[in-house]
mmCIF file of C-alpha atoms in Angstrom:
data_model
loop_
_atom_site.group_PDB
_atom_site.id
_atom_site.type_symbol
_atom_site.label_atom_id
_atom_site.label_comp_id
_atom_site.label_asym_id
_atom_site.label_seq_id
_atom_site.Cartn_x
_atom_site.Cartn_y
_atom_site.Cartn_z
ATOM 1 C CA UNK A 1 15.133 -9.767 -0.237
ATOM 2 C CA UNK A 2 16.328 -8.185 -3.242
ATOM 3 C CA UNK A 3 14.295 -5.022 -4.495
ATOM 4 C CA UNK A 4 13.624 -3.597 -7.864
ATOM 5 C CA UNK A 5 15.091 -0.489 -8.725
ATOM 6 C CA UNK A 6 12.535 2.430 -8.967
ATOM 7 C CA UNK A 7 13.171 5.837 -9.940
ATOM 8 C CA UNK A 8 12.824 8.150 -7.245
ATOM 9 C CA UNK A 9 11.516 11.554 -9.095
ATOM 10 C CA UNK A 10 10.087 12.494 -12.251
ATOM 11 C CA UNK A 11 7.456 14.901 -13.431
ATOM 12 C CA UNK A 12 6.037 13.024 -16.324
ATOM 13 C CA UNK A 13 4.215 10.016 -14.599
ATOM 14 C CA UNK A 14 2.697 9.832 -11.413
ATOM 15 C CA UNK A 15 0.991 6.689 -9.929
ATOM 16 C CA UNK A 16 -1.889 7.759 -7.922
ATOM 17 C CA UNK A 17 -2.504 6.111 -4.853
ATOM 18 C CA UNK A 18 -5.368 6.119 -1.991
ATOM 19 C CA UNK A 19 -4.526 8.960 0.594
ATOM 20 C CA UNK A 20 -5.545 6.647 3.457
ATOM 21 C CA UNK A 21 -5.669 2.745 4.042
ATOM 22 C CA UNK A 22 -9.107 1.541 2.206
ATOM 23 C CA UNK A 23 -11.363 -0.361 4.175
ATOM 24 C CA UNK A 24 -13.044 -3.398 3.103
ATOM 25 C CA UNK A 25 -16.128 -2.988 1.133
ATOM 26 C CA UNK A 26 -19.533 -4.232 2.521
ATOM 27 C CA UNK A 27 -19.610 -7.040 0.655
ATOM 28 C CA UNK A 28 -16.327 -8.112 1.900
ATOM 29 C CA UNK A 29 -17.115 -7.515 5.477
ATOM 30 C CA UNK A 30 -20.013 -9.366 5.043
ATOM 31 C CA UNK A 31 -18.561 -12.244 3.612
ATOM 32 C CA UNK A 32 -15.971 -12.686 6.327
ATOM 33 C CA UNK A 33 -19.019 -13.328 8.690
ATOM 34 C CA UNK A 34 -20.226 -16.328 6.976
ATOM 35 C CA UNK A 35 -19.521 -19.901 6.708
ATOM 36 C CA UNK A 36 -19.778 -22.210 3.564
ATOM 37 C CA UNK A 37 -19.416 -25.931 3.754
ATOM 38 C CA UNK A 38 -18.155 -26.332 0.509
ATOM 39 C CA UNK A 39 -18.108 -29.941 0.012
ATOM 40 C CA UNK A 40 -21.699 -30.497 1.467
ATOM 41 C CA UNK A 41 -23.557 -27.466 -0.304
ATOM 42 C CA UNK A 42 -22.172 -27.829 -3.817
ATOM 43 C CA UNK A 43 -23.287 -30.960 -5.222
ATOM 44 C CA UNK A 44 -20.712 -30.530 -8.183
ATOM 45 C CA UNK A 45 -17.791 -29.752 -5.759
ATOM 46 C CA UNK A 46 -15.181 -32.152 -7.206
ATOM 47 C CA UNK A 47 -14.264 -34.127 -3.768
ATOM 48 C CA UNK A 48 -17.689 -34.194 -2.701
ATOM 49 C CA UNK A 49 -17.350 -38.105 -2.664
ATOM 50 C CA UNK A 50 -13.882 -38.504 -1.831
ATOM 51 C CA UNK A 51 -13.712 -40.945 1.576
ATOM 52 C CA UNK A 52 -9.965 -39.925 1.849
ATOM 53 C CA UNK A 53 -10.642 -36.278 2.559
ATOM 54 C CA UNK A 54 -12.277 -34.133 5.316
ATOM 55 C CA UNK A 55 -15.154 -32.021 3.961
ATOM 56 C CA UNK A 56 -13.741 -28.653 3.088
ATOM 57 C CA UNK A 57 -15.228 -25.599 5.131
ATOM 58 C CA UNK A 58 -14.495 -21.796 4.442
ATOM 59 C CA UNK A 59 -15.193 -19.638 7.564
ATOM 60 C CA UNK A 60 -14.606 -15.958 7.928
ATOM 61 C CA UNK A 61 -11.505 -15.828 5.733
ATOM 62 C CA UNK A 62 -9.831 -19.149 6.556
ATOM 63 C CA UNK A 63 -10.390 -22.949 5.555
ATOM 64 C CA UNK A 64 -9.876 -25.933 7.694
ATOM 65 C CA UNK A 65 -7.643 -27.674 5.796
ATOM 66 C CA UNK A 66 -5.085 -27.733 2.964
ATOM 67 C CA UNK A 67 -7.026 -27.517 -0.561
ATOM 68 C CA UNK A 68 -6.238 -29.969 -3.350
ATOM 69 C CA UNK A 69 -5.057 -28.664 -6.773
ATOM 70 C CA UNK A 70 -8.420 -30.123 -8.308
ATOM 71 C CA UNK A 71 -10.291 -27.854 -5.717
ATOM 72 C CA UNK A 72 -7.990 -25.103 -6.260
ATOM 73 C CA UNK A 73 -8.996 -25.407 -9.980
ATOM 74 C CA UNK A 74 -12.583 -25.523 -9.273
ATOM 75 C CA UNK A 75 -12.854 -22.634 -6.944
ATOM 76 C CA UNK A 76 -11.159 -19.915 -9.299
ATOM 77 C CA UNK A 77 -13.474 -20.989 -12.160
ATOM 78 C CA UNK A 78 -16.220 -18.926 -12.025
ATOM 79 C CA UNK A 79 -18.506 -20.715 -14.071
ATOM 80 C CA UNK A 80 -18.188 -23.710 -11.934
ATOM 81 C CA UNK A 81 -17.858 -22.517 -8.924
ATOM 82 C CA UNK A 82 -20.321 -20.002 -9.016
ATOM 83 C CA UNK A 83 -21.194 -18.354 -5.563
ATOM 84 C CA UNK A 84 -18.249 -20.213 -4.095
ATOM 85 C CA UNK A 85 -15.853 -18.483 -6.496
ATOM 86 C CA UNK A 86 -12.614 -17.586 -4.963
ATOM 87 C CA UNK A 87 -13.406 -18.750 -1.412
ATOM 88 C CA UNK A 88 -9.815 -19.309 -0.801
ATOM 89 C CA UNK A 89 -8.177 -18.844 2.283
ATOM 90 C CA UNK A 90 -5.279 -19.968 4.918
ATOM 91 C CA UNK A 91 -5.601 -22.611 8.015
ATOM 92 C CA UNK A 92 -7.641 -21.023 10.787
ATOM 93 C CA UNK A 93 -4.593 -21.501 13.339
ATOM 94 C CA UNK A 94 -1.878 -20.293 13.167
ATOM 95 C CA UNK A 95 -1.482 -19.341 9.554
ATOM 96 C CA UNK A 96 -4.555 -16.890 9.088
ATOM 97 C CA UNK A 97 -3.657 -15.572 12.543
ATOM 98 C CA UNK A 98 0.085 -14.653 11.377
ATOM 99 C CA UNK A 99 -1.705 -12.822 8.403
ATOM 100 C CA UNK A 100 -4.207 -10.720 10.374
ATOM 101 C CA UNK A 101 -1.200 -9.757 12.980
ATOM 102 C CA UNK A 102 1.048 -8.992 10.083
ATOM 103 C CA UNK A 103 -1.667 -6.620 8.535
ATOM 104 C CA UNK A 104 -2.084 -5.221 11.823
ATOM 105 C CA UNK A 105 1.670 -4.355 12.165
ATOM 106 C CA UNK A 106 1.763 -2.936 8.849
ATOM 107 C CA UNK A 107 -1.308 -0.652 9.379
ATOM 108 C CA UNK A 108 0.806 0.589 12.404
ATOM 109 C CA UNK A 109 3.609 1.709 10.287
ATOM 110 C CA UNK A 110 2.403 2.560 7.007
ATOM 111 C CA UNK A 111 -0.308 4.910 5.841
ATOM 112 C CA UNK A 112 -1.648 2.204 3.542
ATOM 113 C CA UNK A 113 -1.276 -1.668 2.697
ATOM 114 C CA UNK A 114 -0.526 -0.094 -0.698
ATOM 115 C CA UNK A 115 2.562 2.054 0.638
ATOM 116 C CA UNK A 116 3.901 -1.229 2.505
ATOM 117 C CA UNK A 117 3.733 -3.071 -0.996
ATOM 118 C CA UNK A 118 5.198 -0.218 -2.970
ATOM 119 C CA UNK A 119 7.769 0.193 -0.466
ATOM 120 C CA UNK A 120 8.823 -3.587 0.399
ATOM 121 C CA UNK A 121 7.617 -5.366 -2.781
ATOM 122 C CA UNK A 122 8.144 -2.807 -5.699
ATOM 123 C CA UNK A 123 11.294 -1.103 -4.195
ATOM 124 C CA UNK A 124 9.786 2.517 -3.747
ATOM 125 C CA UNK A 125 11.485 4.970 -1.291
ATOM 126 C CA UNK A 126 9.161 5.680 1.765
ATOM 127 C CA UNK A 127 8.766 9.112 3.274
ATOM 128 C CA UNK A 128 7.245 9.436 6.699
ATOM 129 C CA UNK A 129 3.854 11.586 6.750
ATOM 130 C CA UNK A 130 4.043 14.671 8.729
ATOM 131 C CA UNK A 131 7.791 14.311 9.104
ATOM 132 C CA UNK A 132 10.420 16.949 8.445
ATOM 133 C CA UNK A 133 12.908 17.088 5.396
ATOM 134 C CA UNK A 134 15.392 15.101 7.261
ATOM 135 C CA UNK A 135 12.928 12.272 7.722
ATOM 136 C CA UNK A 136 12.326 12.604 11.601
ATOM 137 C CA UNK A 137 8.801 12.895 12.752
ATOM 138 C CA UNK A 138 6.224 10.381 13.887
ATOM 139 C CA UNK A 139 4.216 10.000 10.697
ATOM 140 C CA UNK A 140 3.427 6.874 9.069
ATOM 141 C CA UNK A 141 5.107 5.929 5.959
ATOM 142 C CA UNK A 142 3.791 6.644 2.604
ATOM 143 C CA UNK A 143 5.244 5.470 -0.541
ATOM 144 C CA UNK A 144 4.834 6.908 -4.432
ATOM 145 C CA UNK A 145 6.322 5.259 -7.305
ATOM 146 C CA UNK A 146 6.899 7.146 -10.364
ATOM 147 C CA UNK A 147 7.494 5.733 -13.848
ATOM 148 C CA UNK A 148 9.495 7.626 -16.663
ATOM 149 C CA UNK A 149 8.098 7.554 -20.260
ATOM 150 C CA UNK A 150 10.506 4.752 -21.341
ATOM 151 C CA UNK A 151 9.358 2.267 -18.382
ATOM 152 C CA UNK A 152 5.786 1.727 -19.121
ATOM 153 C CA UNK A 153 5.275 -0.678 -16.182
ATOM 154 C CA UNK A 154 7.526 -2.235 -13.053
ATOM 155 C CA UNK A 155 6.809 -5.773 -12.580
ATOM 156 C CA UNK A 156 8.081 -8.367 -9.786
ATOM 157 C CA UNK A 157 7.371 -11.703 -9.700
ATOM 158 C CA UNK A 158 7.904 -13.568 -6.055
ATOM 159 C CA UNK A 159 6.826 -15.852 -3.734
ATOM 160 C CA UNK A 160 3.691 -15.153 -1.640
ATOM 161 C CA UNK A 161 4.601 -14.400 1.908
ATOM 162 C CA UNK A 162 1.664 -15.693 3.173
ATOM 163 C CA UNK A 163 0.424 -18.320 0.695
ATOM 164 C CA UNK A 164 -2.942 -19.921 0.792
ATOM 165 C CA UNK A 165 -3.589 -23.542 2.101
ATOM 166 C CA UNK A 166 -3.354 -25.696 -0.788
ATOM 167 C CA UNK A 167 -1.252 -28.333 -2.007
ATOM 168 C CA UNK A 168 0.380 -26.474 -4.674
ATOM 169 C CA UNK A 169 4.345 -26.401 -4.726
ATOM 170 C CA UNK A 170 4.461 -22.683 -5.180
ATOM 171 C CA UNK A 171 1.868 -19.790 -4.319
ATOM 172 C CA UNK A 172 3.468 -16.710 -6.104
ATOM 173 C CA UNK A 173 2.306 -12.930 -6.648
ATOM 174 C CA UNK A 174 2.947 -10.864 -9.804
ATOM 175 C CA UNK A 175 2.883 -7.366 -8.496
ATOM 176 C CA UNK A 176 3.062 -4.785 -11.029
ATOM 177 C CA UNK A 177 2.031 -0.526 -11.272
ATOM 178 C CA UNK A 178 -0.123 -1.139 -14.324
ATOM 179 C CA UNK A 179 -2.152 -4.215 -15.509
ATOM 180 C CA UNK A 180 -0.280 -6.703 -17.568
ATOM 181 C CA UNK A 181 -1.498 -7.741 -21.107
ATOM 182 C CA UNK A 182 -2.695 -11.395 -20.859
ATOM 183 C CA UNK A 183 0.164 -12.271 -23.335
ATOM 184 C CA UNK A 184 2.934 -10.941 -21.316
ATOM 185 C CA UNK A 185 1.635 -12.413 -18.428
ATOM 186 C CA UNK A 186 1.445 -15.920 -19.935
ATOM 187 C CA UNK A 187 5.164 -15.365 -21.183
ATOM 188 C CA UNK A 188 6.235 -14.378 -17.484
ATOM 189 C CA UNK A 189 4.421 -17.460 -15.826
ATOM 190 C CA UNK A 190 5.816 -19.966 -18.559
ATOM 191 C CA UNK A 191 9.419 -18.565 -18.304
ATOM 192 C CA UNK A 192 9.086 -19.100 -14.491
ATOM 193 C CA UNK A 193 7.573 -22.646 -14.623
ATOM 194 C CA UNK A 194 7.942 -24.046 -18.262
ATOM 195 C CA UNK A 195 5.410 -26.557 -19.239
ATOM 196 C CA UNK A 196 8.286 -28.279 -20.795
ATOM 197 C CA UNK A 197 9.715 -29.084 -17.309
ATOM 198 C CA UNK A 198 6.465 -30.805 -16.242
ATOM 199 C CA UNK A 199 5.046 -27.365 -14.474
ATOM 200 C CA UNK A 200 1.308 -26.978 -14.170
ATOM 201 C CA UNK A 201 0.049 -23.547 -13.216
ATOM 202 C CA UNK A 202 -3.075 -21.647 -12.233
ATOM 203 C CA UNK A 203 -3.675 -18.037 -12.096
ATOM 204 C CA UNK A 204 -6.142 -15.629 -10.895
ATOM 205 C CA UNK A 205 -6.830 -11.724 -10.151
ATOM 206 C CA UNK A 206 -9.187 -11.355 -7.213
ATOM 207 C CA UNK A 207 -12.544 -9.559 -7.493
ATOM 208 C CA UNK A 208 -11.854 -5.836 -6.187
ATOM 209 C CA UNK A 209 -14.189 -6.338 -3.474
ATOM 210 C CA UNK A 210 -12.095 -9.258 -2.226
ATOM 211 C CA UNK A 211 -8.245 -7.475 -2.763
ATOM 212 C CA UNK A 212 -6.626 -7.112 0.438
ATOM 213 C CA UNK A 213 -4.234 -4.600 -1.468
ATOM 214 C CA UNK A 214 -7.087 -2.927 -4.173
ATOM 215 C CA UNK A 215 -4.633 -0.034 -5.060
ATOM 216 C CA UNK A 216 -1.867 -2.461 -6.351
ATOM 217 C CA UNK A 217 -2.347 -4.574 -9.307
ATOM 218 C CA UNK A 218 -1.335 -8.082 -8.345
ATOM 219 C CA UNK A 219 -1.843 -11.749 -10.008
ATOM 220 C CA UNK A 220 -2.180 -14.720 -7.985
ATOM 221 C CA UNK A 221 -0.036 -17.923 -9.489
ATOM 222 C CA UNK A 222 0.065 -21.465 -8.395
ATOM 223 C CA UNK A 223 2.398 -23.909 -9.557
ATOM 224 C CA UNK A 224 2.942 -27.946 -9.251
ATOM 225 C CA UNK A 225 4.906 -30.507 -10.657
ATOM 226 C CA UNK A 226 2.823 -32.802 -13.107
ATOM 227 C CA UNK A 227 4.126 -36.187 -12.084
ATOM 228 C CA UNK A 228 2.942 -37.655 -14.935
ATOM 229 C CA UNK A 229 5.063 -35.378 -17.284
ATOM 230 C CA UNK A 230 8.528 -36.371 -18.637
ATOM 231 C CA UNK A 231 10.619 -33.227 -18.339
ATOM 232 C CA UNK A 232 12.866 -32.518 -21.195
ATOM 233 C CA UNK A 233 15.482 -30.770 -18.915
ATOM 234 C CA UNK A 234 18.135 -32.679 -16.680
ATOM 235 C CA UNK A 235 17.525 -33.022 -12.801
ATOM 236 C CA UNK A 236 20.081 -30.345 -12.170
ATOM 237 C CA UNK A 237 18.562 -27.843 -14.402
ATOM 238 C CA UNK A 238 14.847 -28.777 -12.751
ATOM 239 C CA UNK A 239 16.595 -28.320 -9.365
ATOM 240 C CA UNK A 240 17.637 -24.914 -10.493
ATOM 241 C CA UNK A 241 14.395 -23.866 -11.703
ATOM 242 C CA UNK A 242 12.693 -24.707 -8.598
ATOM 243 C CA UNK A 243 15.294 -22.818 -6.430
ATOM 244 C CA UNK A 244 15.403 -19.838 -8.226
ATOM 245 C CA UNK A 245 16.917 -16.969 -5.962
ATOM 246 C CA UNK A 246 15.299 -13.609 -5.353
ATOM 247 C CA UNK A 247 17.991 -12.116 -7.246
ATOM 248 C CA UNK A 248 17.363 -13.671 -10.330
ATOM 249 C CA UNK A 249 13.669 -13.153 -10.191
ATOM 250 C CA UNK A 250 14.625 -9.309 -9.823
ATOM 251 C CA UNK A 251 16.873 -9.589 -12.615
ATOM 252 C CA UNK A 252 14.314 -11.265 -14.591
ATOM 253 C CA UNK A 253 11.495 -8.587 -13.757
ATOM 254 C CA UNK A 254 14.415 -5.715 -14.925
ATOM 255 C CA UNK A 255 14.776 -7.668 -18.462
ATOM 256 C CA UNK A 256 10.895 -7.468 -18.874
ATOM 257 C CA UNK A 257 10.969 -3.584 -17.972
ATOM 258 C CA UNK A 258 14.011 -3.244 -20.536
ATOM 259 C CA UNK A 259 12.006 -4.949 -22.872
ATOM 260 C CA UNK A 260 9.008 -3.063 -22.441
ATOM 261 C CA UNK A 261 10.847 0.228 -22.984
ATOM 262 C CA UNK A 262 12.270 -0.557 -26.252
#
């Protein structure tokens, strides 16, 4: 996977990070012990009376079936979904277990989840904690990213390695060192999934207590084709958009960084 270029050293601006892995908050731990019968317990749930769908159940961080686009839109709306806000997840088996196993491996290798993301997603250079100057030793890896004054942010827009169980065609993540202004974020999403080509998108940022990577800003983006829309591009162009490569995505991120620095 292509990685974004990151300055390795600079004394002007250092992004701080937690020294150790941040344990989930008490609220998050409590949530992961609960079961929510979403379809049955919420009288306003959009698919409550749909006989073609199994009741949707959220339990201990996972769900029992794919979530429809309508259900997804409902659950990311805090006003409509209320206490069920952002109760999204992966299918219990095997997707959720695959994600849990991955996190366990990351914790064995890195000081924190944030260090892993800065290294593998944002292209930072990792160093072993407790190792010597040659990089040897048994210390876990840690990774800082240093931004130069002319580089106000670093943004990478890529597919989620462990997407939530939804009927969306894409579940992506926008990783960034700093929060992205709403207008700029919308431009990034529109560039990747143009409305003129029939794309619909949903986005959200998890509540801090629910974030699996609390120390690195990231936005969840879901996209699907609107089958009722008439794309203004040719089929070949639409296919090219759908199959955008990691290299192209990285180039787009670099272009954003260049634009920000001017």
